Coordinates of C-alpha atoms and ligand atoms in Angstrom, one line a residue:
Chain A
M483 CA 0.0 0.0 0.0
E484 CA 2.7 2.4 0.9
A485 CA 4.6 1.6 -2.2
F486 CA 1.4 2.3 -4.2
L487 CA 0.9 5.6 -2.5
H488 CA 4.5 6.5 -3.2
Q489 CA 3.9 5.8 -6.9
V490 CA 0.8 8.0 -6.8
F491 CA 2.5 10.9 -5.2
S492 CA 5.6 10.9 -7.4
G493 CA 3.1 10.6 -10.3
L494 CA 1.5 13.8 -9.0
A495 CA 5.0 15.5 -9.0
T496 CA 5.7 14.6 -12.6
G497 CA 2.1 15.2 -13.4
G498 CA 2.6 18.8 -12.3
I499 CA 5.4 19.1 -15.0
Y500 CA 3.1 17.6 -17.6
A501 CA 0.3 19.9 -16.5
S502 CA 2.7 22.9 -17.0
M503 CA 3.6 21.7 -20.5
A504 CA -0.1 21.1 -21.3
L505 CA -0.9 24.6 -20.1
A506 CA 1.9 26.0 -22.3
L507 CA 0.4 24.2 -25.3
V508 CA -3.1 25.4 -24.5
M509 CA -1.9 28.9 -24.1
I510 CA -0.7 29.0 -27.8
Y511 CA -3.5 26.8 -29.1
Q512 CA -6.3 29.0 -27.7
S513 CA -5.2 32.1 -29.6
T514 CA -3.8 30.5 -32.8
H515 CA -5.2 26.9 -33.0
H516 CA -1.7 25.7 -33.5
I517 CA 0.2 23.1 -31.5
N518 CA 3.7 24.3 -30.9
F519 CA 5.8 21.2 -31.3
S520 CA 8.9 23.0 -30.3
Q521 CA 7.6 23.8 -26.9
G522 CA 9.7 21.0 -25.3
E523 CA 12.9 22.0 -27.0
M524 CA 12.3 25.7 -26.0
A525 CA 11.9 24.5 -22.4
T526 CA 15.1 22.4 -22.6
F527 CA 17.0 25.3 -24.0
C528 CA 15.9 27.6 -21.2
T529 CA 16.9 25.0 -18.7
F530 CA 20.4 25.0 -20.2
I531 CA 20.5 28.7 -19.8
A532 CA 19.6 28.3 -16.1
W533 CA 22.3 25.6 -15.8
A534 CA 24.9 27.9 -17.4
L535 CA 24.0 30.7 -15.0
I536 CA 24.2 28.5 -12.0
E537 CA 27.6 27.1 -13.2
T538 CA 28.8 30.7 -13.6
G539 CA 28.1 31.2 -9.9
F540 CA 24.7 32.8 -9.7
P541 CA 22.5 31.7 -6.8
Y542 CA 19.8 29.3 -7.8
W543 CA 16.8 31.6 -7.5
V544 CA 18.6 34.4 -9.3
A545 CA 19.2 32.0 -12.2
F546 CA 15.6 30.7 -11.9
F547 CA 14.0 34.1 -12.3
A548 CA 16.5 35.3 -14.9
T549 CA 15.6 32.2 -16.9
V550 CA 11.9 32.8 -16.6
A551 CA 12.4 36.4 -17.8
I552 CA 14.6 35.2 -20.7
G553 CA 11.9 32.6 -21.6
L554 CA 9.2 35.3 -21.6
V555 CA 11.1 37.8 -23.8
G556 CA 12.6 35.0 -26.0
G557 CA 9.1 33.5 -26.6
M558 CA 7.7 36.9 -27.5
A559 CA 10.6 37.5 -29.9
I560 CA 10.1 34.2 -31.6
Q561 CA 6.5 35.0 -32.2
R562 CA 7.2 38.5 -33.5
I563 CA 10.1 37.5 -35.7
L564 CA 9.3 34.0 -37.0
L565 CA 5.5 33.4 -36.5
R566 CA 4.1 36.8 -37.3
P567 CA 5.1 36.7 -41.0
V568 CA 3.3 33.3 -41.4
E569 CA 0.3 34.3 -39.3
N570 CA -2.2 33.9 -42.1
A571 CA -0.3 31.2 -44.0
P572 CA -1.7 27.7 -44.3
I573 CA -1.4 25.5 -41.2
L574 CA 1.3 23.4 -42.8
T575 CA 3.6 26.4 -43.1
N576 CA 3.3 27.0 -39.4
V577 CA 4.0 23.3 -38.7
I578 CA 7.2 23.6 -40.7
V579 CA 8.2 26.6 -38.7
F580 CA 7.6 24.7 -35.5
I581 CA 9.6 21.7 -36.6
G582 CA 12.4 24.1 -37.7
L583 CA 12.4 25.6 -34.3
L584 CA 12.5 22.2 -32.7
V585 CA 15.5 21.2 -34.7
I586 CA 17.3 24.5 -34.2
F587 CA 16.8 24.6 -30.5
N588 CA 17.8 20.9 -30.1
S589 CA 21.0 21.1 -32.2
T590 CA 22.0 24.5 -30.8
A591 CA 21.7 23.2 -27.3
G592 CA 23.8 20.2 -28.2
W593 CA 26.3 22.5 -30.0
I594 CA 26.7 25.0 -27.2
F595 CA 26.3 22.8 -24.2
D596 CA 27.3 19.4 -25.8
H597 CA 25.4 16.2 -25.5
T598 CA 26.7 14.8 -22.2
I599 CA 24.1 14.4 -19.5
K600 CA 24.3 17.0 -16.8
A601 CA 23.1 17.0 -13.2
F602 CA 20.8 20.0 -12.5
P603 CA 20.5 21.2 -8.9
S604 CA 17.2 21.2 -7.0
P605 CA 16.5 24.3 -4.9
F606 CA 14.9 22.1 -2.3
P607 CA 16.7 20.3 0.5
R608 CA 17.9 16.8 -0.1
G609 CA 16.0 13.7 1.2
T610 CA 12.4 13.2 2.1
F611 CA 9.8 15.6 3.2
F612 CA 9.3 15.4 7.0
D613 CA 10.6 11.8 7.0
T614 CA 7.6 10.5 5.0
Q615 CA 8.5 7.9 2.5
Y616 CA 6.0 9.1 0.0
F617 CA 7.5 12.4 -1.1
S618 CA 11.0 13.5 -1.8
S619 CA 11.3 17.2 -0.9
H620 CA 12.0 18.0 -4.5
E621 CA 8.8 16.3 -5.5
I622 CA 6.7 18.3 -3.1
G623 CA 8.7 21.5 -3.9
S624 CA 8.0 21.1 -7.6
I625 CA 4.3 20.4 -7.0
M626 CA 4.3 23.7 -5.0
V627 CA 6.0 25.6 -7.7
T628 CA 3.5 24.2 -10.3
L629 CA 0.6 25.2 -8.1
L630 CA 2.1 28.7 -7.6
V631 CA 2.4 29.1 -11.3
L632 CA -1.2 28.1 -11.8
V633 CA -2.5 30.5 -9.1
A634 CA -0.4 33.4 -10.6
L635 CA -1.8 32.7 -14.1
Y636 CA -5.3 32.5 -12.7
V637 CA -5.0 35.8 -11.0
F638 CA -3.4 37.3 -14.1
F639 CA -6.1 36.1 -16.5
R640 CA -9.0 36.7 -14.2
F641 CA -8.2 40.0 -12.5
T642 CA -5.9 42.1 -14.6
P643 CA -6.9 44.2 -17.7
L644 CA -4.0 42.7 -19.7
G645 CA -5.2 39.2 -18.8
L646 CA -8.7 40.1 -19.9
A647 CA -7.4 41.6 -23.1
M648 CA -5.5 38.3 -23.9
R649 CA -8.7 36.3 -23.3
A650 CA -10.6 38.7 -25.5
A651 CA -8.0 38.6 -28.3
A652 CA -8.0 34.8 -28.3
Q653 CA -11.8 34.7 -28.6
N654 CA -12.6 37.4 -31.0
P655 CA -9.7 39.2 -32.6
V656 CA -11.8 41.5 -34.8
S657 CA -13.9 42.8 -31.9
S658 CA -10.7 43.1 -29.8
R659 CA -9.2 45.5 -32.4
L660 CA -12.4 47.5 -32.2
V661 CA -11.8 48.1 -28.5
G662 CA -8.2 49.0 -29.1
I663 CA -6.4 45.8 -28.1
R664 CA -3.2 45.2 -30.0
V665 CA -4.0 41.6 -30.9
S666 CA -0.7 40.6 -32.5
W667 CA 1.1 41.7 -29.3
M668 CA -1.4 39.5 -27.3
L669 CA -0.3 36.6 -29.4
A670 CA 3.3 37.4 -28.7
L671 CA 2.6 37.6 -25.0
G672 CA 0.9 34.2 -25.2
W673 CA 4.1 32.8 -26.7
G674 CA 6.2 34.5 -24.0
L675 CA 4.0 33.1 -21.2
A676 CA 4.1 29.6 -22.7
A677 CA 7.9 29.8 -23.0
A678 CA 8.2 31.0 -19.4
I679 CA 6.0 28.2 -18.1
G680 CA 8.0 25.7 -20.1
A681 CA 11.2 27.1 -18.6
I682 CA 9.8 26.5 -15.1
A683 CA 8.7 23.0 -16.0
G684 CA 12.2 22.3 -17.4
M685 CA 14.0 23.5 -14.3
M686 CA 11.7 21.4 -12.1
V687 CA 12.0 18.2 -14.1
A688 CA 15.8 18.5 -14.8
P689 CA 16.9 17.4 -11.3
I690 CA 14.8 14.2 -11.7
V691 CA 15.6 13.2 -15.3
Y692 CA 19.0 15.0 -15.8
L693 CA 19.7 17.6 -18.4
D694 CA 20.4 16.8 -22.0
P695 CA 19.2 18.3 -25.3
N696 CA 16.4 15.6 -25.6
M697 CA 15.2 16.0 -22.0
M698 CA 11.7 17.3 -22.9
A699 CA 10.9 15.2 -25.9
G700 CA 8.9 12.5 -24.0
I701 CA 7.6 15.1 -21.5
L702 CA 6.0 17.1 -24.3
L703 CA 4.2 14.0 -25.4
Y704 CA 2.8 13.4 -22.0
G705 CA 1.9 17.1 -21.8
F706 CA 0.1 16.8 -25.1
A707 CA -1.8 13.7 -23.9
G708 CA -2.8 15.6 -20.7
A709 CA -4.0 18.6 -22.7
L710 CA -6.0 16.5 -25.1
L711 CA -7.5 14.5 -22.2
G712 CA -8.6 17.6 -20.3
G713 CA -9.6 19.5 -23.5
I714 CA -7.1 21.3 -25.6
D715 CA -9.1 24.6 -25.5
N716 CA -9.6 24.5 -21.7
P717 CA -6.6 25.5 -19.6
W718 CA -7.9 24.1 -16.3
G719 CA -9.0 20.9 -18.0
A720 CA -5.5 20.6 -19.5
V721 CA -3.9 21.0 -16.1
F722 CA -6.1 18.4 -14.6
G723 CA -5.3 16.1 -17.6
G724 CA -1.6 16.6 -17.0
F725 CA -1.9 15.5 -13.4
V726 CA -4.0 12.5 -14.4
V727 CA -1.5 11.4 -17.0
G728 CA 1.4 11.7 -14.5
V729 CA -0.4 9.4 -12.0
L730 CA -1.5 6.9 -14.7
E731 CA 1.9 6.8 -16.2
N732 CA 3.6 6.1 -12.9
V733 CA 1.1 3.6 -11.5
L734 CA 0.7 1.7 -14.8
G735 CA 4.5 1.8 -15.3
A736 CA 5.1 0.3 -11.9
Y737 CA 2.4 -2.4 -11.7
V738 CA 1.1 -3.2 -15.2
I739 CA 3.2 -2.5 -18.2
G740 CA 6.7 -1.8 -16.8
T741 CA 8.8 1.3 -17.2
E742 CA 10.0 0.5 -20.8
L743 CA 6.5 0.9 -22.1
K744 CA 5.5 4.0 -20.2
L745 CA 5.5 6.3 -23.2
T746 CA 2.9 4.1 -24.8
V747 CA 0.5 5.3 -22.1
A748 CA 0.8 8.8 -23.6
L749 CA 0.3 7.5 -27.2
V750 CA -2.6 5.3 -26.3
L751 CA -4.3 8.3 -24.5
I752 CA -3.7 10.6 -27.4
V753 CA -5.2 8.2 -29.9
G754 CA -7.9 7.2 -27.6
V755 CA -9.0 10.7 -26.8
L756 CA -8.8 11.8 -30.5
T757 CA -11.0 8.9 -31.6
L758 CA -13.5 8.6 -28.7
K759 CA -13.9 12.1 -27.4
P760 CA -11.9 14.7 -29.4
T761 CA -13.0 17.5 -27.2
G762 CA -11.5 15.9 -24.1
L763 CA -13.2 15.7 -20.7
F764 CA -13.8 19.4 -20.3
G765 CA -13.4 20.8 -23.8
K766 CA -16.0 23.0 -25.5
V767 CA -18.2 21.2 -27.9
V768 CA -18.3 23.5 -30.9
V769 CA -21.5 23.1 -32.7
T770 CA -21.4 24.3 -36.2
R771 CA -24.5 24.8 -38.3
V772 CA -24.5 23.2 -41.6
Chain B
M27 CA -20.2 73.5 -35.9
G28 CA -17.6 71.9 -38.2
A29 CA -17.1 68.5 -39.5
I30 CA -15.9 65.7 -37.3
L31 CA -15.3 63.2 -40.1
Q32 CA -14.6 63.8 -43.7
A33 CA -14.1 61.1 -46.3
S34 CA -13.2 61.8 -49.9
N35 CA -12.5 59.6 -52.9
L36 CA -12.8 56.6 -50.7
D37 CA -12.2 53.2 -52.4
A38 CA -12.3 49.9 -50.5
F39 CA -11.2 46.5 -51.4
Y40 CA -11.7 42.9 -50.3
G41 CA -8.7 41.2 -51.7
P42 CA -8.7 42.2 -55.4
T43 CA -12.4 43.1 -55.4
Q44 CA -13.2 46.7 -55.3
V45 CA -16.4 47.4 -53.3
L46 CA -16.4 51.2 -52.7
F47 CA -15.8 53.6 -55.6
G48 CA -14.8 57.2 -54.7
V49 CA -17.2 57.5 -51.8
G50 CA -17.3 61.0 -50.1
F51 CA -19.2 62.2 -47.1
E52 CA -19.0 64.6 -44.2
L53 CA -20.3 64.2 -40.7
R54 CA -21.3 67.3 -38.7
E55 CA -19.9 67.4 -35.2
G56 CA -22.7 66.6 -32.7
G57 CA -25.0 65.4 -35.5
I58 CA -26.4 62.0 -36.6
T59 CA -25.8 61.0 -40.2
T60 CA -27.2 57.9 -41.8
I61 CA -26.1 55.8 -44.7
L62 CA -28.9 54.0 -46.5
G63 CA -28.7 51.5 -49.2
A64 CA -29.8 48.0 -50.4
N65 CA -28.2 44.8 -49.4
G66 CA -24.6 44.7 -50.7
A67 CA -24.5 48.4 -51.5
G68 CA -21.4 48.8 -49.3
K69 CA -22.8 50.3 -46.1
T70 CA -20.9 47.9 -43.8
T71 CA -17.8 48.3 -45.9
T72 CA -18.0 52.1 -45.5
L73 CA -17.9 51.8 -41.7
R74 CA -15.1 49.3 -42.0
A75 CA -13.1 51.6 -44.2
V76 CA -13.4 54.4 -41.6
C77 CA -11.9 52.1 -39.0
G78 CA -9.2 50.7 -41.1
M79 CA -10.7 47.2 -41.2
V80 CA -10.4 46.9 -45.0
R81 CA -7.8 48.0 -47.5
T82 CA -8.7 51.5 -48.7
A83 CA -7.5 54.3 -51.0
G84 CA -8.5 57.9 -50.6
E85 CA -8.7 60.1 -47.6
V86 CA -10.5 59.9 -44.2
R87 CA -10.0 62.8 -41.8
L88 CA -11.0 63.0 -38.2
K89 CA -11.2 66.7 -37.2
G90 CA -8.8 67.4 -40.1
E91 CA -6.3 64.7 -39.2
R92 CA -5.7 61.9 -41.7
I93 CA -6.6 58.5 -40.2
D94 CA -6.7 56.4 -43.4
G95 CA -4.0 53.8 -43.5
K96 CA -3.8 53.7 -39.7
A97 CA -4.3 50.5 -37.7
T98 CA -7.8 49.9 -36.3
E99 CA -6.4 49.9 -32.7
D100 CA -5.0 53.4 -33.3
I101 CA -8.1 54.8 -34.8
V102 CA -10.1 53.5 -31.8
R103 CA -7.6 55.4 -29.6
K104 CA -8.5 58.6 -31.4
G105 CA -12.1 58.2 -30.1
I106 CA -14.0 56.3 -32.8
A107 CA -16.2 53.5 -31.4
H108 CA -17.7 51.0 -33.8
V109 CA -20.7 48.8 -33.0
P110 CA -20.1 46.4 -35.9
D111 CA -22.3 44.2 -38.1
G112 CA -23.4 41.3 -35.8
R113 CA -22.7 43.4 -32.7
G114 CA -19.2 42.1 -32.0
T115 CA -20.0 40.8 -28.5
F116 CA -17.4 38.8 -26.6
T117 CA -20.0 36.0 -26.1
A118 CA -18.0 33.8 -23.8
L119 CA -17.1 36.7 -21.5
T120 CA -19.4 38.2 -18.9
V121 CA -21.4 41.4 -19.4
E122 CA -19.2 43.3 -17.1
E123 CA -16.0 42.0 -18.8
N124 CA -17.4 43.2 -22.1
L125 CA -17.9 46.7 -20.6
R126 CA -14.4 46.7 -19.1
L127 CA -13.0 45.9 -22.5
G128 CA -14.9 48.8 -24.0
G129 CA -12.8 51.1 -21.8
Y130 CA -9.6 49.1 -22.3
V131 CA -7.6 52.0 -23.9
R132 CA -8.6 54.5 -21.2
K133 CA -6.1 55.4 -18.6
D134 CA -8.5 56.7 -15.9
R135 CA -9.4 53.5 -14.1
D136 CA -11.8 55.3 -11.7
G137 CA -13.6 56.9 -14.6
V138 CA -14.0 53.5 -16.2
A139 CA -15.6 52.1 -13.0
A140 CA -17.8 55.1 -12.7
D141 CA -18.9 54.9 -16.3
I142 CA -19.8 51.2 -15.8
E143 CA -22.1 52.2 -12.9
R144 CA -23.6 55.0 -15.0
L145 CA -24.4 52.5 -17.8
Y146 CA -25.9 50.1 -15.3
E147 CA -28.2 52.9 -14.2
R148 CA -29.3 53.5 -17.7
F149 CA -29.6 49.8 -18.5
P150 CA -30.8 48.0 -15.3
R151 CA -31.1 44.8 -17.3
L152 CA -27.4 44.7 -17.9
K153 CA -26.8 45.3 -14.2
E154 CA -28.9 42.3 -13.3
R155 CA -26.9 40.2 -15.8
R156 CA -23.5 41.6 -15.0
R157 CA -21.9 38.2 -14.1
Q158 CA -23.7 36.3 -16.9
Q159 CA -22.0 35.3 -20.1
A160 CA -22.9 37.9 -22.7
G161 CA -23.8 35.2 -25.2
T162 CA -26.8 34.2 -23.0
L163 CA -28.4 37.6 -23.3
S164 CA -31.5 38.3 -25.6
G165 CA -31.0 40.0 -28.9
G166 CA -32.2 43.4 -27.5
E167 CA -30.0 43.1 -24.4
Q168 CA -27.0 42.2 -26.6
Q169 CA -27.6 45.3 -28.7
M170 CA -27.8 47.4 -25.5
L171 CA -24.5 45.8 -24.4
A172 CA -22.9 46.5 -27.7
I173 CA -23.8 50.2 -27.6
S174 CA -22.8 50.4 -23.9
R175 CA -19.4 48.8 -24.7
A176 CA -18.9 51.3 -27.4
L177 CA -19.8 54.2 -25.1
M178 CA -17.2 52.9 -22.5
L179 CA -14.6 54.4 -24.9
R180 CA -16.1 57.9 -24.3
P181 CA -16.1 58.2 -28.1
R182 CA -16.3 61.4 -30.1
L183 CA -17.8 59.5 -32.9
L184 CA -20.0 56.4 -32.7
L185 CA -20.4 54.1 -35.8
L186 CA -23.5 51.9 -35.7
D187 CA -24.1 49.1 -38.1
E188 CA -27.8 48.1 -38.3
P189 CA -28.6 48.3 -34.6
S190 CA -32.2 47.3 -35.4
F191 CA -31.2 44.0 -37.1
G192 CA -33.2 41.0 -35.9
L193 CA -35.0 42.9 -33.1
A194 CA -38.7 43.2 -32.4
P195 CA -40.3 46.6 -33.3
L196 CA -40.8 47.6 -29.7
I197 CA -37.1 46.9 -28.9
V198 CA -36.0 48.8 -32.0
K199 CA -38.0 51.8 -30.8
E200 CA -36.3 51.6 -27.4
I201 CA -32.8 51.4 -28.9
F202 CA -33.4 54.3 -31.2
E203 CA -34.7 56.4 -28.2
I204 CA -31.5 55.5 -26.4
M205 CA -29.4 56.6 -29.4
R206 CA -31.2 59.9 -29.5
T207 CA -30.6 60.4 -25.8
I208 CA -26.9 59.6 -26.1
N209 CA -26.6 62.0 -29.0
R210 CA -28.3 64.9 -27.1
E211 CA -27.0 64.4 -23.6
D212 CA -23.5 63.1 -24.2
G213 CA -23.0 65.0 -27.5
V214 CA -21.7 62.0 -29.3
S215 CA -21.7 62.3 -33.1
M216 CA -23.1 59.3 -34.9
L217 CA -22.8 57.6 -38.2
L218 CA -25.7 55.2 -38.5
V219 CA -26.1 52.4 -41.1
E220 CA -29.6 51.1 -41.4
Q221 CA -31.9 49.0 -43.6
N222 CA -34.9 50.5 -41.9
A223 CA -34.8 53.8 -43.8
S224 CA -37.8 55.5 -42.3
L225 CA -36.6 55.0 -38.7
A226 CA -33.1 56.1 -39.6
L227 CA -34.3 59.3 -41.4
D228 CA -36.4 60.2 -38.4
L229 CA -33.4 60.0 -36.1
A230 CA -30.7 61.5 -38.4
D231 CA -30.2 65.0 -39.6
H232 CA -28.3 64.1 -42.7
A233 CA -28.3 61.1 -45.0
Y234 CA -26.4 59.5 -47.9
L235 CA -27.7 56.9 -50.2
L236 CA -25.3 54.3 -51.5
E237 CA -25.8 52.2 -54.6
T238 CA -23.2 49.5 -55.6
G239 CA -20.4 51.3 -53.8
K240 CA -21.2 54.9 -54.9
V241 CA -23.0 57.8 -53.2
V242 CA -26.0 58.5 -55.4
I243 CA -27.9 61.0 -53.2
A244 CA -26.8 63.2 -50.3
G245 CA -28.7 65.8 -48.3
S246 CA -30.6 66.6 -45.2
A247 CA -32.7 63.9 -43.8
D248 CA -35.9 65.8 -44.5
A249 CA -35.0 66.4 -48.1
I250 CA -34.1 62.8 -48.6
K251 CA -37.4 61.6 -47.0
N252 CA -39.2 63.5 -49.7
D253 CA -37.0 62.4 -52.5
E254 CA -39.1 60.6 -55.1
Q255 CA -36.5 57.8 -55.8
V256 CA -35.8 57.1 -52.1
R257 CA -39.5 57.0 -51.3
R258 CA -40.2 54.5 -54.0
S259 CA -37.2 52.2 -53.4
Y260 CA -36.6 52.4 -49.6
L261 CA -39.6 53.9 -47.8
G262 CA -42.2 52.0 -49.8
Y263 CA -44.8 54.8 -50.3
Ligands
LIG55 N1 -15.4 39.9 -46.3 C1 -15.8 40.1 -47.5 N2 -15.1 39.5 -48.5 C2 -15.4 39.7 -49.8 N3 -16.4 40.5 -50.2 C3 -17.2 41.1 -49.3 C4 -16.9 40.9 -47.9 N4 -17.8 41.6 -47.2 C5 -18.6 42.2 -48.1 N5 -18.2 41.9 -49.3 C6 -18.9 42.3 -50.6 O1 -18.9 43.7 -50.6 C7 -20.1 44.3 -51.1 C8 -20.6 45.3 -50.0 O2 -20.9 44.6 -48.8 P1 -21.4 45.3 -47.5 O3 -21.4 44.3 -46.5 O4 -20.6 46.5 -47.3 O5 -22.9 45.6 -47.9 P2 -24.0 46.2 -47.0 O6 -24.5 47.4 -47.7 O7 -23.5 46.4 -45.6 O8 -25.1 45.1 -47.1 P3 -26.1 44.5 -46.0 O9 -27.3 45.4 -46.1 O10 -26.5 43.2 -46.5 O11 -25.4 44.5 -44.7 C9 -21.0 43.1 -51.3 O12 -21.0 42.9 -52.7 C10 -20.4 42.0 -50.6 O13 -20.6 40.8 -51.3
LIG56 MG1 -24.1 45.5 -43.8

């Protein structure tokens, strides 16, 4: 029983990471209806930046917040420079840009920081939390960080004029322009936020899986599965889906299918949701008149 | 009083298709002007052209300043509010969020809050439904919300695209009364596009008639009401 609980809890910890990645995907999907395949590589690249800052001697939290800021600005810059010119282009053009970004970030990370696997520090004390066997303190710390990010985003979108403007721009760009919202900057901000969330997820997962250029490849897949499960157009559904996928993956991996086949859980979920309930558990059913 | 908006030689295009051909008009400050015309004449496009929502050629001046070629967001910041074709409601947001968005570009936060309260006094039904999704409102309530959202900008000029569309006659009367009040009390100049020509001509002081993208008749509302051609084609008597 205790071992089972341990699997559930550490599933929640990785689930938090998946939830963050799911949220980052939804953030861009809501305003553009595109899935940013390079989300994982962007997160990995940010994590390398954090690693380099820490290696240089900056305190952990300084490196952490600097990386979040770099992610925010970098994400906005990518949208303005690379995505804006193809805003109205066919979806395939965008997909190609995403794949290009993926390859560029992946190989640049390998080129600058090389492909050796690196240990990444955790800001939380070593060992277990209050001597319980269920949680390592890094696990509980990273769940806390995930929850803090969610609360901050909720407050931002719900209570600030800028957050309201971003929601409006995602829903109805034409009307948004008519009230003076600079819609294309809202898209850029969405990219920036997604990149910043990804950076945090990367820094939280790196102490567990170690840092290398391909660190986030599988994680993005789990995040995508979570987003689809919860509903790709519903941020809170996606977060919930991310946690569910984390727990499922861990428990099934430990008791049913073994760790080697874990990634299939994500693939089965993706295919399952897409065929059985494409809107996910909490997604909007869009009824179109014919 | 002088003109608040002047358009001259205005062309408008959707992709390669030209829809307006050398349209010209002038709106008196503090007045209500209406643009009449059959379906597809280019009325909606004229309003879009003023707000930079379509590609145009020619000149549009707001109080003498050129605004053609500017981005919609910047034209809005100069004080032109547009209640578009189909109302442009943010249906998934609440009534109050819609109103807050209407005042998005304003810097005076207290003024925005005070204006929301004032609009609630004018439209008690919006107040009752302030936390409700705007998409759940009735057609008349949505039109009131759309006008209120536009007023949140504290506009100098209000563009209205068929505010009577799809509403019961009684509600239409109510909406037109509201527009008259807004014009008189708040001094907002208006450009009104309407299918319902007799209602529009009663409210407006000046009118233009568009046919296939060209102005064919222009004059005071009274003169146009008595114009033989307008009477036959648009007023039906
Ligand atoms: N988005 C668009 N793309 C291409 N053509 C358009 C578009 N919108 C309108 N048009 C064309 O432009 C012309 C003028 O349309 P517009 O909507 O301005 O007419 P309107 O006078 O507002 O008509 P209605 O009374 O039906 O609202 C029409 O021929 C229409 O088919
Ligand atoms: Mg129209």
